[in-house]
Amino acid sequence: MNRKRQDRVTSPSPFMGRGDHLRSRWWAGPTPVSQCLTVVIAALAVSPAHRSLRSRSPLPMNGEGERRSMSLLAVLFLLLLLPFTAHADAAHADAAHDEARAKALYREVRCVACQSQDIADSDAAIAADMRREIREEIAQGRSDAEIRAGLSARYGDYVLFRPRFSLGNLLLWSLPPLILVGGIAVFVAISRRRGAARDYVLSEAEEARLRDILKNDR
Amino acid sequence: MIGLVLTCVVIAAALIAIVGLWHRRAPAIDALALAKAQYEGFVVDVERREGRGDIDAELANEERVEAARALLKAEAAATPAYSLKPAHAAIGAFAVAGISFALYALYIGHPELGDQPYETRVVQWTDAARRNIDSLPPEALSAVLHRRASEPDNVKNPDFWLFLGKVDMMAGRYYEAAKAFDTSMKLSPKTFTGWSDLGEALYFVAGGSVGPDSQKAFDLALAQDPKDARAHYYLGRRDLDQGRYDSARAHFVTAKAALAVDDIRQNAIAEQLAAVETAQSGEAAARTRIAGMVAALEAQLTEQPDNADGWARLLRSYDVMGDAAGKARVLKEMQAHYRDRPQVAADIVQKSKGAVGAENTGGQ
Amino acid sequence: MTFLNEIGVFALVCAFVLSVAQVALVAAGQWKRLSGIERYSEGVSLAAALSLILSFAILIAAFVRSDFSVVNVYEHSHTDKPLLYKISGAWGSHEGSMLLWCVIMLSFGALITLLGRGLPDSLKHKALGIQGLLGAAFVGFTLFSSNPLGRLAEAPLQGRSLNPALQDPALAFHPPMLYLGYVGLSVVFSFAVAALIEGRLDRAWARWVRPWVLAAWVCLTIGITLGAYWAYYELGWGGWWAWDPVENASFMPWLAATALLHSAIVMEKRDALKAWTVFLAILAFTFSMMGAFLVRSGLLTSVHAFAVDPQRGILLLTILFVTAGLGFALFALRVPELKPGGLFAAVSREASLVLNNLLLSAALLSVFLGTLYPLLMQALVDKAMSVGGPYYLAVFGPIMLAAIAIIPISQLMSWKRSDLKGVVQRLGLAFGVACLSAAIGSLFYGGAGVWKQVTFFVGLLAGFWLIWGSLRLLMERVGFGAAAWRKFTALPLATHGMILAHVGLGIFVLGAVVEGHSRISIQQGMQVGDTVRLAGYEMTFTGTYRQDGANYDAQGGIFVIEKNGRQVCEARPQRRFYPASGSMQSKVWLCFEPLNDLYVVLSQPQESVGGKPVWQVRWFYNPWVRLIFLGPVLMALGGVLSLFDRRLRLGVATKARKLKEAV
């Protein structure tokens, strides 16, 4: 039977549950890596060394108010890092992790019998079969890449909503970023080349004609 | 037809009048005057924005200069306006109207086809039904009857609903037919005679199969009249589909006997009877073939009993044939052979349970 | 006997001939001896529009009267349909929707005449000529290849109905809104081509064109949102956007129009980016036409697509190539003559808008590739492939994220030359508050896995950054003092519109991120009396009911949903049987929690051994999903506010007043 479903039915609220789990991790103490990160940032926020950094930073630091707002920012950064420190070690290959992997994969796989629907959303029988297949493969310890390769070998590339990086798909993947980079390059080149501004001063003759026109029949 | 032509002429004239009227109402604007007005409006707006601090003086100046240049350009390009002579305008108008008429009459239009709104047609059908009810196609009659279903004479009249249901059946509106029969039945459950009609309608609603509801209806029909040909016919078809050939044949034969010899439905029954024969003989042939294969396989296993796949296939074959005794015997023989290897025996039994090609499927 | 339908056909023919006449008049006017004759095109544009409106009204009348002697009515209507859907059936088919498209196109031509009294005649008439050309092409296509009033000599006895999934109020109004947007861009196209012919591309042009772009953009926004809402609550799959090719076809013109909207501002204020703005103006309508083509080509299978024979698709493709080709060829010819406009520094409002345009173009390109690449691969190398959500998430997502990230910065920048440091400092607090909001949001809705957590946080941050950054601008302009209200009301409507639209985008982003990340669902077979739990809610199946609808019979379930023992709502989802088409349709039930939806769908009941039927129930908890639909509404409202700005109305009001004094 579906593990996901059972989880959902038994826990009173996935959000609540996750939150509790998270908080307990948070208070129990983060892992060394995230702990170090937090300590470094905290040190940066208050240490004299950071002051010297700040003097080199592009932001002009003049006055107590600025400094206070910078410390405020640093504290805010700390706050926002908390969820990560809490979760940095939660990503073990446990049931929850498998569950998340399976769900992410469902979103990438097309239900071959439906109209542009992924198998997560479809309640067709074939989608259920494919979901089960993916679950089994995850349980067997295969990596996401292996599972994707297996699926495309069995059903063809058609089944994957995220096309592979291949020579045939080169344009698909590379054109949007290329056009962005190219566009910026072209824009920079044009603005370099264009030296003279358009002159926004009317010449004598133009002034005279303009006065002439406006004076007419008024 | 005359009306159509006249209306089209009026429309064409009105459209041309619109062109003329607009042209007259909107006199030619001196391009230079317009450009000047635009320039002045623009300058006023620039000053307003500059005053409010939306733009700085430099930008304001740029905009002013640009507007001034546009004005200078407009002055240089200004040409006197041309006015169309009335005769030429008339020729143009006639050309447009004429081409429209020609396109419509010669290519696109069907001036001979009048409107046929549904309400009007229902009224016509009602008249026709009053004169001769058989002249109407069932769909039309159904529409007429549905209109009259709310009349006080009809709304509580079981016979009306029974008739409506039959008409709906002929019109191919099975769901409405089933509803009509149901209404009739509810109005007079004691005297209802349309059980087999209801069953037939439900048979079609279910897409050509006898479900629990139509089964019940047919059962009641047979309780009322054991020789009801329609009920026997559909029950026979159900039995045929499910492979109960003898029962199917019995149903069809009863139906055949219940109908007059020259009844047109005799053909359908004969067809079904033939289908029963074909299906039955086909199955018998398949059975013989399987029995032959089974015998060969059994003989082979007696000689070379160490063939796990063979045992599984043999077990499955007996399952397919529905021969429980034979299966038990083979199972015993197989287990006797694999006495010292129970795991293999269990595997064989497991394998024999899957249907052919069922390895990849299975429910959720 | 009446001949209403035939009168409609005649009116359609008249509209076609008048459109051709409109082009001919403008063309003749370019000839020196007849110069001035093009002024008649104004009246002709009015007549053509009226004629086509008459034709469309007659088509609607045919649907209302269920006149099955009209093929279109026979194929797409039924006497049992409710009146609203009979009327919306008039544009529910390929033929009818083409007619609607043409009606809007010619009406916009008439609007150029009616609203364009402040425009220079030469530009206005050239625009009318181009609009007439487009009108003639599309009306001609409709008339000769897809006559919506085509006739049958023997009227069939009953119509063939409409897909029940399309019988929905949101869908009834979705195509008209969308078409107003698509075709509104045709006016922009006409003005762009006219300006290229005229050789006049200046601030004034940008100012005349901007209201049209804005109006089209507002309609597109509403139309797309209605479509998404329809997909959300009618199709019963819990989602609202599937990156379906037909959805993309409507999204691409929107992206182009959004880019155009911003570059037109630069052109209007600074006389810069002229070539680019004109290019976008042509491109936007090209994408509109491509959308119309894709939906009708038969290339796509989609819930939204019309089933149409390929011949018509080829005709439409020809129109697309000829008109767009004409526009782009003229562009290539004329662009070298353009004088460079105002200069600006690398750090300035202009430069940031250029960056925004580049990002939007790259995003547009990714959607374009994602839509057409599978079709091309299929056609060229006969390889079936799919491009879906994960691709767009990987390519479109980061690009749009960057575009969103620069919006608050861009808003605070000054024209010509700006001070990045100053702007960053002014936004420091907004960024901090956005980070805090996003962190709190992550705490409540976060999921498992570092990567998910990071993407979720970044998504939330983008949304909050937009909202707080835009509010920061408002705060700077208005302040907190006693004068705040006076300053607030004195702020130009365009500024209000901009802030509202950007806040709306932020709200949409928040909704999309939270919904996409934290949506959960459960599917279970239930018997009366069963209870399931999801996200802290408890749902009990208390009973079933039957209902006779207008043209369907419904079977429904009653579900009581409770949270912490308190009843939140009673859900009554249905399964409807439409006997006319013999099809079943699930009707979703939505429980409105403030921001979140509880979304219940019912599937076919199955008989069980115990006698009580088992109903397959799918239950979604969609957090913050309301924001997805609220955001675009705010964006559209922002567009409407801008539309009423004094400066844009200037083109009509002030000039007309001045004109009266002048003439």
PDB file of C-alpha atoms in Angstrom, chain B residues 156-338:
ATOM      1  CA  LYS B 156     -50.090  11.996 -14.298  1.00  0.00           C
ATOM      2  CA  ASN B 157     -50.915   9.687 -17.159  1.00  0.00           C
ATOM      3  CA  PRO B 158     -48.818   6.496 -17.076  1.00  0.00           C
ATOM      4  CA  ASP B 159     -49.787   5.605 -20.649  1.00  0.00           C
ATOM      5  CA  PHE B 160     -48.464   8.919 -21.918  1.00  0.00           C
ATOM      6  CA  TRP B 161     -45.091   8.306 -20.291  1.00  0.00           C
ATOM      7  CA  LEU B 162     -45.003   4.744 -21.570  1.00  0.00           C
ATOM      8  CA  PHE B 163     -45.586   6.025 -25.087  1.00  0.00           C
ATOM      9  CA  LEU B 164     -43.047   8.796 -24.645  1.00  0.00           C
ATOM     10  CA  GLY B 165     -40.492   6.251 -23.533  1.00  0.00           C
ATOM     11  CA  LYS B 166     -41.077   4.114 -26.597  1.00  0.00           C
ATOM     12  CA  VAL B 167     -40.721   7.149 -28.847  1.00  0.00           C
ATOM     13  CA  ASP B 168     -37.536   8.175 -27.086  1.00  0.00           C
ATOM     14  CA  MET B 169     -36.175   4.668 -27.583  1.00  0.00           C
ATOM     15  CA  MET B 170     -36.793   4.947 -31.301  1.00  0.00           C
ATOM     16  CA  ALA B 171     -35.185   8.396 -31.306  1.00  0.00           C
ATOM     17  CA  GLY B 172     -32.079   6.935 -29.693  1.00  0.00           C
ATOM     18  CA  ARG B 173     -32.549   8.937 -26.488  1.00  0.00           C
ATOM     19  CA  TYR B 174     -32.137   5.977 -24.183  1.00  0.00           C
ATOM     20  CA  TYR B 175     -31.548   7.898 -20.994  1.00  0.00           C
ATOM     21  CA  GLU B 176     -34.723   9.972 -21.444  1.00  0.00           C
ATOM     22  CA  ALA B 177     -36.563   6.796 -22.389  1.00  0.00           C
ATOM     23  CA  ALA B 178     -35.470   5.062 -19.216  1.00  0.00           C
ATOM     24  CA  LYS B 179     -36.591   8.079 -17.232  1.00  0.00           C
ATOM     25  CA  ALA B 180     -39.954   8.130 -18.967  1.00  0.00           C
ATOM     26  CA  PHE B 181     -40.547   4.407 -18.317  1.00  0.00           C
ATOM     27  CA  ASP B 182     -39.504   4.948 -14.740  1.00  0.00           C
ATOM     28  CA  THR B 183     -41.999   7.814 -14.383  1.00  0.00           C
ATOM     29  CA  SER B 184     -44.743   5.661 -15.852  1.00  0.00           C
ATOM     30  CA  MET B 185     -43.881   2.827 -13.493  1.00  0.00           C
ATOM     31  CA  LYS B 186     -43.933   5.142 -10.477  1.00  0.00           C
ATOM     32  CA  LEU B 187     -47.324   6.554 -11.509  1.00  0.00           C
ATOM     33  CA  SER B 188     -48.936   3.119 -11.494  1.00  0.00           C
ATOM     34  CA  PRO B 189     -46.630   0.465 -10.120  1.00  0.00           C
ATOM     35  CA  LYS B 190     -49.426  -2.120 -10.092  1.00  0.00           C
ATOM     36  CA  THR B 191     -50.473  -1.922 -13.724  1.00  0.00           C
ATOM     37  CA  PHE B 192     -47.059  -1.181 -15.252  1.00  0.00           C
ATOM     38  CA  THR B 193     -46.446  -3.335 -18.308  1.00  0.00           C
ATOM     39  CA  GLY B 194     -43.248  -1.796 -19.618  1.00  0.00           C
ATOM     40  CA  TRP B 195     -40.716  -3.754 -17.577  1.00  0.00           C
ATOM     41  CA  SER B 196     -38.959  -5.166 -20.576  1.00  0.00           C
ATOM     42  CA  ASP B 197     -38.994  -1.719 -22.219  1.00  0.00           C
ATOM     43  CA  LEU B 198     -37.349  -0.293 -19.130  1.00  0.00           C
ATOM     44  CA  GLY B 199     -34.817  -3.109 -19.111  1.00  0.00           C
ATOM     45  CA  GLU B 200     -34.010  -2.509 -22.763  1.00  0.00           C
ATOM     46  CA  ALA B 201     -33.563   1.226 -22.198  1.00  0.00           C
ATOM     47  CA  LEU B 202     -31.257   0.553 -19.249  1.00  0.00           C
ATOM     48  CA  TYR B 203     -29.370  -1.953 -21.382  1.00  0.00           C
ATOM     49  CA  PHE B 204     -28.567   0.804 -23.866  1.00  0.00           C
ATOM     50  CA  VAL B 205     -27.861   3.413 -21.188  1.00  0.00           C
ATOM     51  CA  ALA B 206     -25.253   1.060 -19.770  1.00  0.00           C
ATOM     52  CA  GLY B 207     -23.627   0.954 -23.206  1.00  0.00           C
ATOM     53  CA  GLY B 208     -24.942  -2.465 -24.268  1.00  0.00           C
ATOM     54  CA  SER B 209     -24.749  -4.609 -21.189  1.00  0.00           C
ATOM     55  CA  VAL B 210     -27.205  -6.007 -18.689  1.00  0.00           C
ATOM     56  CA  GLY B 211     -26.440  -4.421 -15.345  1.00  0.00           C
ATOM     57  CA  PRO B 212     -28.144  -5.113 -12.021  1.00  0.00           C
ATOM     58  CA  ASP B 213     -30.926  -2.592 -12.696  1.00  0.00           C
ATOM     59  CA  SER B 214     -31.825  -3.910 -16.136  1.00  0.00           C
ATOM     60  CA  GLN B 215     -31.552  -7.485 -14.832  1.00  0.00           C
ATOM     61  CA  LYS B 216     -34.151  -6.622 -12.201  1.00  0.00           C
ATOM     62  CA  ALA B 217     -36.417  -5.065 -14.826  1.00  0.00           C
ATOM     63  CA  PHE B 218     -36.184  -8.149 -17.054  1.00  0.00           C
ATOM     64  CA  ASP B 219     -36.846 -10.441 -14.128  1.00  0.00           C
ATOM     65  CA  LEU B 220     -40.016  -8.498 -13.334  1.00  0.00           C
ATOM     66  CA  ALA B 221     -40.989  -8.602 -16.998  1.00  0.00           C
ATOM     67  CA  LEU B 222     -40.661 -12.400 -17.018  1.00  0.00           C
ATOM     68  CA  ALA B 223     -42.607 -12.633 -13.789  1.00  0.00           C
ATOM     69  CA  GLN B 224     -45.405 -10.748 -15.529  1.00  0.00           C
ATOM     70  CA  ASP B 225     -45.185 -12.644 -18.789  1.00  0.00           C
ATOM     71  CA  PRO B 226     -42.888 -15.705 -18.861  1.00  0.00           C
ATOM     72  CA  LYS B 227     -42.829 -15.553 -22.650  1.00  0.00           C
ATOM     73  CA  ASP B 228     -41.712 -11.926 -22.965  1.00  0.00           C
ATOM     74  CA  ALA B 229     -39.582 -12.082 -26.120  1.00  0.00           C
ATOM     75  CA  ARG B 230     -37.694  -8.865 -25.454  1.00  0.00           C
ATOM     76  CA  ALA B 231     -36.598  -9.908 -21.963  1.00  0.00           C
ATOM     77  CA  HIS B 232     -35.534 -13.343 -23.231  1.00  0.00           C
ATOM     78  CA  TYR B 233     -33.643 -11.758 -26.088  1.00  0.00           C
ATOM     79  CA  TYR B 234     -31.521  -9.468 -23.885  1.00  0.00           C
ATOM     80  CA  LEU B 235     -30.991 -12.096 -21.201  1.00  0.00           C
ATOM     81  CA  GLY B 236     -29.865 -14.434 -23.953  1.00  0.00           C
ATOM     82  CA  ARG B 237     -27.382 -11.888 -25.167  1.00  0.00           C
ATOM     83  CA  ARG B 238     -26.034 -11.515 -21.646  1.00  0.00           C
ATOM     84  CA  ASP B 239     -25.630 -15.270 -21.313  1.00  0.00           C
ATOM     85  CA  LEU B 240     -23.926 -15.430 -24.686  1.00  0.00           C
ATOM     86  CA  ASP B 241     -21.460 -12.736 -23.632  1.00  0.00           C
ATOM     87  CA  GLN B 242     -20.706 -14.603 -20.436  1.00  0.00           C
ATOM     88  CA  GLY B 243     -20.200 -17.937 -22.169  1.00  0.00           C
ATOM     89  CA  ARG B 244     -23.286 -19.692 -20.824  1.00  0.00           C
ATOM     90  CA  TYR B 245     -24.295 -21.058 -24.188  1.00  0.00           C
ATOM     91  CA  ASP B 246     -26.990 -23.511 -23.227  1.00  0.00           C
ATOM     92  CA  SER B 247     -28.863 -20.966 -21.174  1.00  0.00           C
ATOM     93  CA  ALA B 248     -28.459 -18.396 -23.964  1.00  0.00           C
ATOM     94  CA  ARG B 249     -29.860 -20.854 -26.499  1.00  0.00           C
ATOM     95  CA  ALA B 250     -32.837 -21.560 -24.242  1.00  0.00           C
ATOM     96  CA  HIS B 251     -33.605 -17.821 -23.969  1.00  0.00           C
ATOM     97  CA  PHE B 252     -33.421 -17.301 -27.713  1.00  0.00           C
ATOM     98  CA  VAL B 253     -35.534 -20.312 -28.462  1.00  0.00           C
ATOM     99  CA  THR B 254     -38.222 -19.108 -26.043  1.00  0.00           C
ATOM    100  CA  ALA B 255     -38.121 -15.661 -27.621  1.00  0.00           C
ATOM    101  CA  LYS B 256     -38.392 -17.175 -31.098  1.00  0.00           C
ATOM    102  CA  ALA B 257     -41.418 -19.181 -30.096  1.00  0.00           C
ATOM    103  CA  ALA B 258     -43.101 -16.200 -28.502  1.00  0.00           C
ATOM    104  CA  LEU B 259     -42.936 -14.107 -31.665  1.00  0.00           C
ATOM    105  CA  ALA B 260     -45.034 -14.473 -34.788  1.00  0.00           C
ATOM    106  CA  VAL B 261     -43.330 -16.298 -37.633  1.00  0.00           C
ATOM    107  CA  ASP B 262     -43.241 -13.248 -39.886  1.00  0.00           C
ATOM    108  CA  ASP B 263     -42.124 -10.868 -37.122  1.00  0.00           C
ATOM    109  CA  ILE B 264     -39.196  -8.783 -38.267  1.00  0.00           C
ATOM    110  CA  ARG B 265     -37.394  -9.480 -34.994  1.00  0.00           C
ATOM    111  CA  GLN B 266     -37.102 -13.145 -35.914  1.00  0.00           C
ATOM    112  CA  ASN B 267     -34.036 -12.232 -37.992  1.00  0.00           C
ATOM    113  CA  ALA B 268     -32.213 -10.790 -35.019  1.00  0.00           C
ATOM    114  CA  ILE B 269     -32.993 -13.874 -32.961  1.00  0.00           C
ATOM    115  CA  ALA B 270     -31.841 -16.173 -35.710  1.00  0.00           C
ATOM    116  CA  GLU B 271     -28.611 -14.222 -35.906  1.00  0.00           C
ATOM    117  CA  GLN B 272     -28.055 -14.603 -32.188  1.00  0.00           C
ATOM    118  CA  LEU B 273     -28.811 -18.327 -32.330  1.00  0.00           C
ATOM    119  CA  ALA B 274     -26.216 -18.706 -35.045  1.00  0.00           C
ATOM    120  CA  ALA B 275     -23.783 -16.722 -32.928  1.00  0.00           C
ATOM    121  CA  VAL B 276     -24.371 -19.121 -30.041  1.00  0.00           C
ATOM    122  CA  GLU B 277     -23.553 -22.082 -32.274  1.00  0.00           C
ATOM    123  CA  THR B 278     -20.387 -20.464 -33.622  1.00  0.00           C
ATOM    124  CA  ALA B 279     -19.171 -19.466 -30.178  1.00  0.00           C
ATOM    125  CA  GLN B 280     -19.904 -22.866 -28.706  1.00  0.00           C
ATOM    126  CA  SER B 281     -18.236 -24.830 -31.439  1.00  0.00           C
ATOM    127  CA  GLY B 282     -15.286 -22.441 -31.334  1.00  0.00           C
ATOM    128  CA  GLU B 283     -14.886 -23.052 -27.656  1.00  0.00           C
ATOM    129  CA  ALA B 284     -15.206 -26.792 -28.056  1.00  0.00           C
ATOM    130  CA  ALA B 285     -12.431 -26.724 -30.665  1.00  0.00           C
ATOM    131  CA  ALA B 286     -10.230 -24.700 -28.362  1.00  0.00           C
ATOM    132  CA  ARG B 287     -10.917 -27.155 -25.567  1.00  0.00           C
ATOM    133  CA  THR B 288      -9.918 -30.085 -27.737  1.00  0.00           C
ATOM    134  CA  ARG B 289      -6.752 -28.321 -28.762  1.00  0.00           C
ATOM    135  CA  ILE B 290      -5.851 -27.529 -25.161  1.00  0.00           C
ATOM    136  CA  ALA B 291      -6.633 -31.091 -24.122  1.00  0.00           C
ATOM    137  CA  GLY B 292      -4.255 -32.332 -26.844  1.00  0.00           C
ATOM    138  CA  MET B 293      -1.541 -29.986 -25.690  1.00  0.00           C
ATOM    139  CA  VAL B 294      -2.107 -30.971 -22.078  1.00  0.00           C
ATOM    140  CA  ALA B 295      -1.873 -34.651 -22.914  1.00  0.00           C
ATOM    141  CA  ALA B 296       1.383 -34.075 -24.796  1.00  0.00           C
ATOM    142  CA  LEU B 297       2.781 -32.014 -21.945  1.00  0.00           C
ATOM    143  CA  GLU B 298       1.773 -34.596 -19.389  1.00  0.00           C
ATOM    144  CA  ALA B 299       3.411 -37.360 -21.402  1.00  0.00           C
ATOM    145  CA  GLN B 300       6.573 -35.280 -21.664  1.00  0.00           C
ATOM    146  CA  LEU B 301       6.593 -34.646 -17.899  1.00  0.00           C
ATOM    147  CA  THR B 302       6.178 -38.320 -17.147  1.00  0.00           C
ATOM    148  CA  GLU B 303       9.336 -38.993 -19.130  1.00  0.00           C
ATOM    149  CA  GLN B 304      11.331 -35.960 -17.935  1.00  0.00           C
ATOM    150  CA  PRO B 305       9.787 -34.801 -14.677  1.00  0.00           C
ATOM    151  CA  ASP B 306      12.510 -32.275 -13.862  1.00  0.00           C
ATOM    152  CA  ASN B 307      10.869 -29.379 -15.721  1.00  0.00           C
ATOM    153  CA  ALA B 308       9.581 -26.696 -13.337  1.00  0.00           C
ATOM    154  CA  ASP B 309       8.262 -24.511 -16.121  1.00  0.00           C
ATOM    155  CA  GLY B 310       6.390 -27.433 -17.633  1.00  0.00           C
ATOM    156  CA  TRP B 311       4.680 -28.252 -14.335  1.00  0.00           C
ATOM    157  CA  ALA B 312       3.599 -24.644 -13.928  1.00  0.00           C
ATOM    158  CA  ARG B 313       2.162 -24.566 -17.425  1.00  0.00           C
ATOM    159  CA  LEU B 314       0.346 -27.832 -16.889  1.00  0.00           C
ATOM    160  CA  LEU B 315      -1.214 -26.571 -13.677  1.00  0.00           C
ATOM    161  CA  ARG B 316      -2.293 -23.402 -15.359  1.00  0.00           C
ATOM    162  CA  SER B 317      -3.834 -25.332 -18.248  1.00  0.00           C
ATOM    163  CA  TYR B 318      -6.004 -27.344 -15.881  1.00  0.00           C
ATOM    164  CA  ASP B 319      -7.041 -24.094 -14.262  1.00  0.00           C
ATOM    165  CA  VAL B 320      -8.052 -22.653 -17.621  1.00  0.00           C
ATOM    166  CA  MET B 321     -10.064 -25.750 -18.478  1.00  0.00           C
ATOM    167  CA  GLY B 322     -11.713 -25.604 -15.058  1.00  0.00           C
ATOM    168  CA  ASP B 323     -10.792 -29.209 -14.368  1.00  0.00           C
ATOM    169  CA  ALA B 324     -10.294 -29.155 -10.591  1.00  0.00           C
ATOM    170  CA  ALA B 325      -9.855 -32.937 -10.239  1.00  0.00           C
ATOM    171  CA  GLY B 326      -7.192 -33.015 -12.935  1.00  0.00           C
ATOM    172  CA  LYS B 327      -5.404 -30.124 -11.310  1.00  0.00           C
ATOM    173  CA  ALA B 328      -5.392 -31.824  -7.901  1.00  0.00           C
ATOM    174  CA  ARG B 329      -3.953 -34.958  -9.473  1.00  0.00           C
ATOM    175  CA  VAL B 330      -1.167 -33.060 -11.266  1.00  0.00           C
ATOM    176  CA  LEU B 331      -0.434 -31.074  -8.130  1.00  0.00           C
ATOM    177  CA  LYS B 332       0.006 -34.291  -6.192  1.00  0.00           C
ATOM    178  CA  GLU B 333       2.317 -35.750  -8.829  1.00  0.00           C
ATOM    179  CA  MET B 334       4.374 -32.580  -8.956  1.00  0.00           C
ATOM    180  CA  GLN B 335       4.681 -32.391  -5.191  1.00  0.00           C
ATOM    181  CA  ALA B 336       5.649 -36.027  -5.115  1.00  0.00           C
ATOM    182  CA  HIS B 337       8.425 -35.326  -7.572  1.00  0.00           C
ATOM    183  CA  TYR B 338       9.731 -32.280  -5.709  1.00  0.00           C
TER     184      TYR B 338
END
